[in-house]
Amino acid sequence: MVDLSRRPRRNRKSEAVRALTQETFLHKEDLIYPLFLIEGENKQEPIASMPGIARLSLDLLLEEIAHCMELGIRAFALFPALPESKKDRFATESYNEEGIYLKAIREIKRQLPAACLISDVAMDPYSSDGHDGLVENGKILNDETLEILAKMAVAQARAGVDIVAPSDMMDGRVGYLRQALDDEGFTEVSIMAYTAKYASAFYGPFRDALDSAPKFGDKKTYQMNPANAKEALIEADLDFAEGADFLMVKPALPYLDVIKLLAEHYPLPIAAYNVSGEYAMIKAAANQGWLDGEKVMLESLLSIKRAGAKIILTYFAKEVAALL
Ligand code: PBG
């Protein structure tokens, strides 16, 4: 008989013991489901690179949200897909009260007040340049962009959104938005900051969904260099000091170390965005029969929790909720 006093396998000997010793769990309560809005009625446009995900007109979107709420998902991140004709340099459509996005926010909150609605604050869905900030002579202007983002965030707050989520990565935007919201009396509207958002190639399918790819260059002068982790602490320090209510890391799986870093250093809830490319990879491999899609999905999401994320934004939300 081998003399082993410490046998870690004892804690894996049965389903029940494995459940007792399980450290991390997925909860429906932690999921945010991203949704894509388009103009029109009874319109559903599947996104080829994101099997199972479609852009929806408001009527179908309302049904989708109601259905998700029955499954136990209560938080939704809404993104608008606009025709090129509605885009301009200044993202003017982003604060048009009669535009599809603000109309949709008002209608969702009217019909489904218990849904927690998270709006996107960035210029790219509305920008003819396809950038998150204002472009002049090929440069993205920081401070001039803040003013546009503030108009957008205040308009979204007025429409009834619960949380605004600046995804633009301009410097100082969290504090600037906080001030603008407070000045207008929206002290209750939360800010979920895209704190460590990397210049990632994993956003490809999302840009297909929104038709929002940059018309020139890339986003490397504002989104973070994938090689850097310490720099995420600078971004987090700023977002924390400027009043963010949530800190986000994006993408999720290739940046688990960054999730862990922020979770260890900040008392705020950490969100991780399991982005479109992460979703597409699993769906593509599963469709080929190369991976067990469901198992890989659950393992991936659990790993994001284990790294320290409290909240996960994921296109898998509906699918997972049905399993949990
Ligand atoms: C842009 C934005 C992007 C995503 C969310 N907001 C893409 C980008 O920065 O180009 C990506 C989300 C995803 O890939 O799922 N403001």
Short mmCIF file of C-alpha atoms and ligand atoms in Angstrom, two decimals:
data_model
loop_
_atom_site.label_atom_id
_atom_site.label_comp_id
_atom_site.label_asym_id
_atom_site.label_seq_id
_atom_site.Cartn_x
_atom_site.Cartn_y
_atom_site.Cartn_z
CA MET A 1 0.00 0.00 0.00
CA VAL A 2 1.37 3.42 -0.98
CA ASP A 3 1.38 5.74 2.01
CA LEU A 4 -0.44 8.92 0.91
CA SER A 5 -2.11 11.04 3.57
CA ARG A 6 -3.14 13.70 1.09
CA ARG A 7 -5.29 12.29 -1.73
CA PRO A 8 -6.96 15.18 -3.61
CA ARG A 9 -9.03 12.68 -5.59
CA ARG A 10 -11.17 12.02 -2.45
CA ASN A 11 -12.82 15.38 -3.09
CA ARG A 12 -13.76 14.25 -6.60
CA LYS A 13 -15.17 10.82 -5.80
CA SER A 14 -18.87 11.40 -6.52
CA GLU A 15 -21.27 13.96 -8.00
CA ALA A 16 -22.35 14.94 -4.50
CA VAL A 17 -18.83 15.42 -3.16
CA ARG A 18 -17.81 17.27 -6.31
CA ALA A 19 -20.78 19.58 -5.78
CA LEU A 20 -19.79 20.18 -2.13
CA THR A 21 -16.29 21.15 -3.11
CA GLN A 22 -17.19 23.25 -6.17
CA GLU A 23 -15.79 26.76 -5.73
CA THR A 24 -17.43 28.65 -8.60
CA PHE A 25 -20.92 28.65 -10.06
CA LEU A 26 -22.72 30.19 -12.99
CA HIS A 27 -25.86 32.08 -12.06
CA LYS A 28 -28.50 33.48 -14.38
CA GLU A 29 -28.48 36.57 -12.17
CA ASP A 30 -24.95 37.36 -13.38
CA LEU A 31 -25.69 37.32 -17.09
CA ILE A 32 -26.19 40.26 -19.43
CA TYR A 33 -27.57 39.49 -22.89
CA PRO A 34 -26.43 41.81 -25.71
CA LEU A 35 -29.12 42.60 -28.28
CA PHE A 36 -29.02 44.27 -31.71
CA LEU A 37 -31.79 46.64 -32.78
CA ILE A 38 -32.76 47.50 -36.39
CA GLU A 39 -35.37 49.75 -37.97
CA GLY A 40 -38.68 48.41 -39.18
CA GLU A 41 -41.35 45.97 -38.12
CA ASN A 42 -41.37 42.21 -37.85
CA LYS A 43 -37.77 42.18 -39.07
CA GLN A 44 -35.20 39.62 -38.11
CA GLU A 45 -31.78 39.58 -39.77
CA PRO A 46 -29.55 36.69 -38.71
CA ILE A 47 -25.87 37.55 -38.34
CA ALA A 48 -23.89 35.02 -40.37
CA SER A 49 -20.81 35.04 -38.15
CA MET A 50 -22.90 34.71 -34.96
CA PRO A 51 -25.17 31.66 -35.40
CA GLY A 52 -28.29 31.99 -33.26
CA ILE A 53 -28.05 35.79 -33.00
CA ALA A 54 -30.07 38.20 -35.13
CA ARG A 55 -30.71 41.91 -35.42
CA LEU A 56 -34.32 42.54 -34.45
CA SER A 57 -36.85 45.27 -35.03
CA LEU A 58 -38.37 46.72 -31.86
CA ASP A 59 -41.55 44.58 -31.88
CA LEU A 60 -39.54 41.34 -32.05
CA LEU A 61 -36.98 42.68 -29.60
CA LEU A 62 -39.71 43.26 -27.02
CA GLU A 63 -40.85 39.65 -27.45
CA GLU A 64 -37.27 38.44 -27.14
CA ILE A 65 -36.71 40.38 -23.91
CA ALA A 66 -39.99 39.12 -22.45
CA HIS A 67 -38.99 35.55 -23.33
CA CYS A 68 -35.53 35.96 -21.79
CA MET A 69 -37.06 37.33 -18.60
CA GLU A 70 -39.15 34.19 -18.31
CA LEU A 71 -35.89 32.24 -18.54
CA GLY A 72 -34.46 34.35 -15.72
CA ILE A 73 -32.28 36.82 -17.63
CA ARG A 74 -33.02 40.33 -16.45
CA ALA A 75 -30.23 42.49 -17.86
CA PHE A 76 -29.78 43.49 -21.50
CA ALA A 77 -27.14 45.49 -23.34
CA LEU A 78 -28.70 47.15 -26.36
CA PHE A 79 -26.82 48.14 -29.55
CA PRO A 80 -28.33 49.90 -32.58
CA ALA A 81 -27.57 48.94 -36.19
CA LEU A 82 -28.20 52.03 -38.31
CA PRO A 83 -28.29 52.47 -42.08
CA GLU A 84 -25.36 54.46 -43.52
CA SER A 85 -27.78 57.32 -44.31
CA LYS A 86 -28.28 57.96 -40.57
CA LYS A 87 -24.55 58.27 -39.87
CA ASP A 88 -22.49 61.44 -39.85
CA ARG A 89 -19.16 62.73 -38.51
CA PHE A 90 -20.70 63.96 -35.28
CA ALA A 91 -22.93 60.95 -34.48
CA THR A 92 -25.89 63.34 -34.38
CA GLU A 93 -28.38 60.48 -34.57
CA SER A 94 -27.19 59.27 -31.16
CA TYR A 95 -29.19 61.94 -29.33
CA ASN A 96 -32.14 62.21 -31.72
CA GLU A 97 -35.16 61.63 -29.47
CA GLU A 98 -37.08 60.19 -32.43
CA GLY A 99 -34.26 57.89 -33.53
CA ILE A 100 -34.79 54.11 -33.23
CA TYR A 101 -32.47 53.68 -30.25
CA LEU A 102 -34.00 56.19 -27.83
CA LYS A 103 -37.51 55.22 -28.95
CA ALA A 104 -36.70 51.58 -28.24
CA ILE A 105 -35.34 52.37 -24.76
CA ARG A 106 -38.52 54.27 -23.89
CA GLU A 107 -40.74 51.47 -25.17
CA ILE A 108 -38.81 48.64 -23.49
CA LYS A 109 -38.87 50.43 -20.13
CA ARG A 110 -42.60 51.20 -20.58
CA GLN A 111 -43.60 47.63 -21.42
CA LEU A 112 -41.03 45.75 -19.35
CA PRO A 113 -40.05 48.03 -16.46
CA ALA A 114 -38.38 45.18 -14.54
CA ALA A 115 -35.81 44.66 -17.28
CA CYS A 116 -32.44 46.23 -16.49
CA LEU A 117 -31.43 48.07 -19.63
CA ILE A 118 -27.81 48.93 -20.39
CA SER A 119 -27.10 51.41 -23.17
CA ASP A 120 -23.95 51.75 -25.23
CA VAL A 121 -22.13 55.09 -25.14
CA ALA A 122 -19.72 55.42 -28.08
CA MET A 123 -19.89 57.09 -31.47
CA ASP A 124 -19.21 54.09 -33.74
CA PRO A 125 -22.78 52.91 -34.46
CA TYR A 126 -23.66 56.46 -35.57
CA SER A 127 -20.33 57.62 -37.01
CA SER A 128 -19.71 57.85 -40.76
CA ASP A 129 -16.03 57.29 -39.88
CA GLY A 130 -16.79 54.09 -37.95
CA HIS A 131 -14.76 55.29 -34.98
CA ASP A 132 -15.75 55.59 -31.33
CA GLY A 133 -14.67 59.25 -31.21
CA LEU A 134 -14.73 62.37 -33.35
CA VAL A 135 -12.29 62.23 -36.26
CA GLU A 136 -10.33 65.20 -37.58
CA ASN A 137 -7.50 64.86 -40.11
CA GLY A 138 -7.23 61.17 -39.36
CA LYS A 139 -6.95 61.71 -35.59
CA ILE A 140 -9.47 60.80 -32.90
CA LEU A 141 -10.10 63.90 -30.77
CA ASN A 142 -10.52 63.09 -27.08
CA ASP A 143 -12.00 66.13 -25.36
CA GLU A 144 -14.32 67.12 -28.22
CA THR A 145 -15.69 63.56 -28.16
CA LEU A 146 -16.59 63.82 -24.46
CA GLU A 147 -19.18 66.46 -25.21
CA ILE A 148 -20.91 64.24 -27.78
CA LEU A 149 -20.79 61.23 -25.43
CA ALA A 150 -22.37 63.31 -22.67
CA LYS A 151 -25.26 64.38 -24.94
CA MET A 152 -25.75 60.73 -25.88
CA ALA A 153 -25.68 59.48 -22.27
CA VAL A 154 -28.06 62.17 -21.01
CA ALA A 155 -30.49 61.41 -23.86
CA GLN A 156 -30.35 57.70 -22.98
CA ALA A 157 -30.95 58.51 -19.30
CA ARG A 158 -33.91 60.69 -20.25
CA ALA A 159 -35.28 57.74 -22.26
CA GLY A 160 -35.14 55.64 -19.09
CA VAL A 161 -32.03 53.50 -19.28
CA ASP A 162 -30.80 51.96 -15.99
CA ILE A 163 -27.08 51.82 -16.74
CA VAL A 164 -24.99 53.65 -19.34
CA ALA A 165 -21.93 51.77 -20.56
CA PRO A 166 -19.24 53.89 -22.21
CA SER A 167 -17.39 51.57 -24.62
CA ASP A 168 -15.40 54.33 -26.33
CA MET A 169 -12.14 54.41 -24.27
CA MET A 170 -11.75 58.21 -24.39
CA ASP A 171 -9.80 59.58 -21.41
CA GLY A 172 -11.90 61.16 -18.68
CA ARG A 173 -15.25 60.00 -20.01
CA VAL A 174 -16.51 58.36 -16.83
CA GLY A 175 -16.12 61.55 -14.78
CA TYR A 176 -17.46 63.69 -17.61
CA LEU A 177 -20.55 61.49 -18.00
CA ARG A 178 -21.10 61.31 -14.24
CA GLN A 179 -21.09 65.10 -14.04
CA ALA A 180 -23.38 65.52 -17.05
CA LEU A 181 -25.86 62.95 -15.72
CA ASP A 182 -25.86 64.46 -12.23
CA ASP A 183 -26.32 67.99 -13.60
CA GLU A 184 -29.47 66.79 -15.33
CA GLY A 185 -30.77 65.09 -12.19
CA PHE A 186 -29.90 61.53 -13.27
CA THR A 187 -27.97 60.66 -10.11
CA GLU A 188 -29.57 57.20 -10.08
CA VAL A 189 -28.31 56.18 -13.51
CA SER A 190 -25.30 53.87 -13.11
CA ILE A 191 -22.11 53.78 -15.15
CA MET A 192 -20.64 50.47 -16.29
CA ALA A 193 -17.22 51.46 -17.59
CA TYR A 194 -15.47 49.50 -20.31
CA THR A 195 -12.33 49.90 -18.20
CA ALA A 196 -9.85 47.60 -19.90
CA LYS A 197 -11.09 47.36 -23.46
CA TYR A 198 -8.42 45.97 -25.74
CA ALA A 199 -7.81 46.68 -29.44
CA SER A 200 -8.91 43.16 -30.27
CA ALA A 201 -9.54 41.22 -33.46
CA PHE A 202 -12.23 39.30 -31.55
CA TYR A 203 -14.74 42.10 -32.27
CA GLY A 204 -15.02 41.17 -35.96
CA PRO A 205 -18.47 39.56 -35.92
CA PHE A 206 -19.90 42.44 -33.84
CA ARG A 207 -18.71 44.93 -36.44
CA ASP A 208 -20.48 42.80 -39.08
CA ALA A 209 -23.62 42.94 -36.96
CA LEU A 210 -23.53 46.73 -36.70
CA ASP A 211 -21.77 47.45 -39.96
CA SER A 212 -19.53 49.60 -37.79
CA ALA A 213 -15.99 48.72 -38.82
CA PRO A 214 -13.65 51.75 -38.91
CA LYS A 215 -13.54 53.31 -42.39
CA PHE A 216 -9.79 53.94 -42.03
CA GLY A 217 -7.08 52.74 -39.68
CA ASP A 218 -7.76 50.85 -36.49
CA LYS A 219 -8.70 51.63 -32.89
CA LYS A 220 -5.22 51.32 -31.40
CA THR A 221 -4.92 54.96 -30.32
CA TYR A 222 -7.76 54.52 -27.86
CA GLN A 223 -8.29 50.81 -27.15
CA MET A 224 -5.56 49.08 -25.12
CA ASN A 225 -2.58 47.13 -26.41
CA PRO A 226 -3.25 43.37 -25.89
CA ALA A 227 0.30 43.06 -24.52
CA ASN A 228 -0.44 45.20 -21.46
CA ALA A 229 -1.86 44.28 -18.07
CA LYS A 230 -0.41 46.89 -15.69
CA GLU A 231 -1.93 49.61 -17.83
CA ALA A 232 -5.36 48.20 -16.94
CA LEU A 233 -4.67 49.31 -13.35
CA ILE A 234 -4.26 52.91 -14.53
CA GLU A 235 -7.58 52.74 -16.38
CA ALA A 236 -9.25 51.14 -13.36
CA ASP A 237 -7.83 53.76 -10.95
CA LEU A 238 -9.28 56.49 -13.13
CA ASP A 239 -12.68 54.86 -13.63
CA PHE A 240 -12.93 54.14 -9.91
CA ALA A 241 -12.00 57.71 -8.95
CA GLU A 242 -14.32 59.16 -11.58
CA GLY A 243 -17.31 57.33 -10.12
CA ALA A 244 -17.81 54.12 -12.16
CA ASP A 245 -20.23 51.65 -10.57
CA PHE A 246 -18.89 48.63 -12.50
CA LEU A 247 -15.53 47.91 -14.12
CA MET A 248 -15.43 45.84 -17.29
CA VAL A 249 -12.75 43.81 -19.02
CA LYS A 250 -13.18 43.06 -22.71
CA PRO A 251 -12.69 40.56 -24.36
CA ALA A 252 -12.97 37.93 -21.62
CA LEU A 253 -11.27 34.58 -22.37
CA PRO A 254 -7.98 35.90 -23.76
CA TYR A 255 -7.80 38.36 -20.81
CA LEU A 256 -8.56 36.22 -17.74
CA ASP A 257 -5.40 37.54 -16.06
CA VAL A 258 -6.70 41.09 -16.40
CA ILE A 259 -10.07 40.08 -14.93
CA LYS A 260 -8.23 38.56 -11.98
CA LEU A 261 -6.03 41.62 -11.58
CA LEU A 262 -8.97 44.01 -11.39
CA ALA A 263 -10.99 41.66 -9.15
CA GLU A 264 -8.11 41.54 -6.68
CA HIS A 265 -7.53 45.28 -6.59
CA TYR A 266 -11.01 46.82 -6.75
CA PRO A 267 -14.08 46.39 -4.56
CA LEU A 268 -16.45 47.19 -7.45
CA PRO A 269 -18.27 44.40 -9.29
CA ILE A 270 -16.18 43.26 -12.26
CA ALA A 271 -17.93 42.54 -15.54
CA ALA A 272 -16.35 40.60 -18.40
CA TYR A 273 -17.52 40.86 -22.01
CA ASN A 274 -17.40 37.45 -23.68
CA VAL A 275 -17.29 39.06 -27.12
CA SER A 276 -18.61 38.16 -30.53
CA GLY A 277 -15.43 36.43 -31.74
CA GLU A 278 -15.30 34.22 -28.65
CA TYR A 279 -18.90 33.21 -29.37
CA ALA A 280 -18.21 32.67 -33.07
CA MET A 281 -15.23 30.37 -32.42
CA ILE A 282 -17.22 28.00 -30.23
CA LYS A 283 -20.24 28.02 -32.54
CA ALA A 284 -18.07 27.36 -35.61
CA ALA A 285 -16.22 24.45 -34.03
CA ALA A 286 -19.46 22.98 -32.66
CA ASN A 287 -21.15 23.25 -36.05
CA GLN A 288 -18.26 21.28 -37.56
CA GLY A 289 -18.70 18.64 -34.88
CA TRP A 290 -15.17 19.38 -33.64
CA LEU A 291 -16.17 20.42 -30.12
CA ASP A 292 -19.10 19.78 -27.82
CA GLY A 293 -20.53 23.30 -28.04
CA GLU A 294 -22.61 23.15 -24.89
CA LYS A 295 -19.82 21.81 -22.68
CA VAL A 296 -17.25 24.23 -24.06
CA MET A 297 -19.68 27.11 -23.54
CA LEU A 298 -20.26 26.19 -19.89
CA GLU A 299 -16.55 25.63 -19.24
CA SER A 300 -15.65 28.97 -20.82
CA LEU A 301 -18.23 30.94 -18.85
CA LEU A 302 -17.28 29.19 -15.61
CA SER A 303 -13.63 30.04 -16.23
CA ILE A 304 -14.53 33.70 -16.59
CA LYS A 305 -16.26 33.52 -13.20
CA ARG A 306 -13.32 31.67 -11.65
CA ALA A 307 -10.97 34.42 -12.81
CA GLY A 308 -13.03 36.86 -10.76
CA ALA A 309 -15.79 38.28 -12.93
CA LYS A 310 -19.07 38.82 -11.10
CA ILE A 311 -20.96 39.61 -14.28
CA ILE A 312 -20.68 38.20 -17.81
CA LEU A 313 -21.98 39.87 -20.94
CA THR A 314 -22.45 36.99 -23.34
CA TYR A 315 -24.29 36.02 -26.50
CA PHE A 316 -24.69 32.62 -24.84
CA ALA A 317 -26.92 34.10 -22.09
CA LYS A 318 -30.19 32.74 -23.40
CA GLU A 319 -28.76 29.32 -24.15
CA VAL A 320 -27.12 29.04 -20.71
CA ALA A 321 -30.19 30.29 -18.86
CA ALA A 322 -32.22 27.50 -20.42
CA LEU A 323 -29.72 24.97 -19.02
CA LEU A 324 -29.27 26.40 -15.52
C1 PBG B 1 -17.71 49.67 -29.91
C2 PBG B 1 -18.02 48.31 -29.39
C3 PBG B 1 -17.47 47.12 -29.88
C4 PBG B 1 -18.04 46.07 -29.16
C5 PBG B 1 -18.93 46.63 -28.25
N1 PBG B 1 -18.90 48.02 -28.40
C6 PBG B 1 -16.52 46.87 -30.99
C7 PBG B 1 -15.41 47.79 -31.24
O1 PBG B 1 -14.82 48.38 -30.33
O2 PBG B 1 -15.11 47.94 -32.41
C8 PBG B 1 -17.69 44.64 -29.39
C9 PBG B 1 -18.56 43.60 -28.80
C10 PBG B 1 -18.37 42.25 -29.37
O3 PBG B 1 -17.45 41.97 -30.17
O4 PBG B 1 -19.15 41.37 -29.01
N2 PBG B 1 -18.08 50.77 -29.19
#
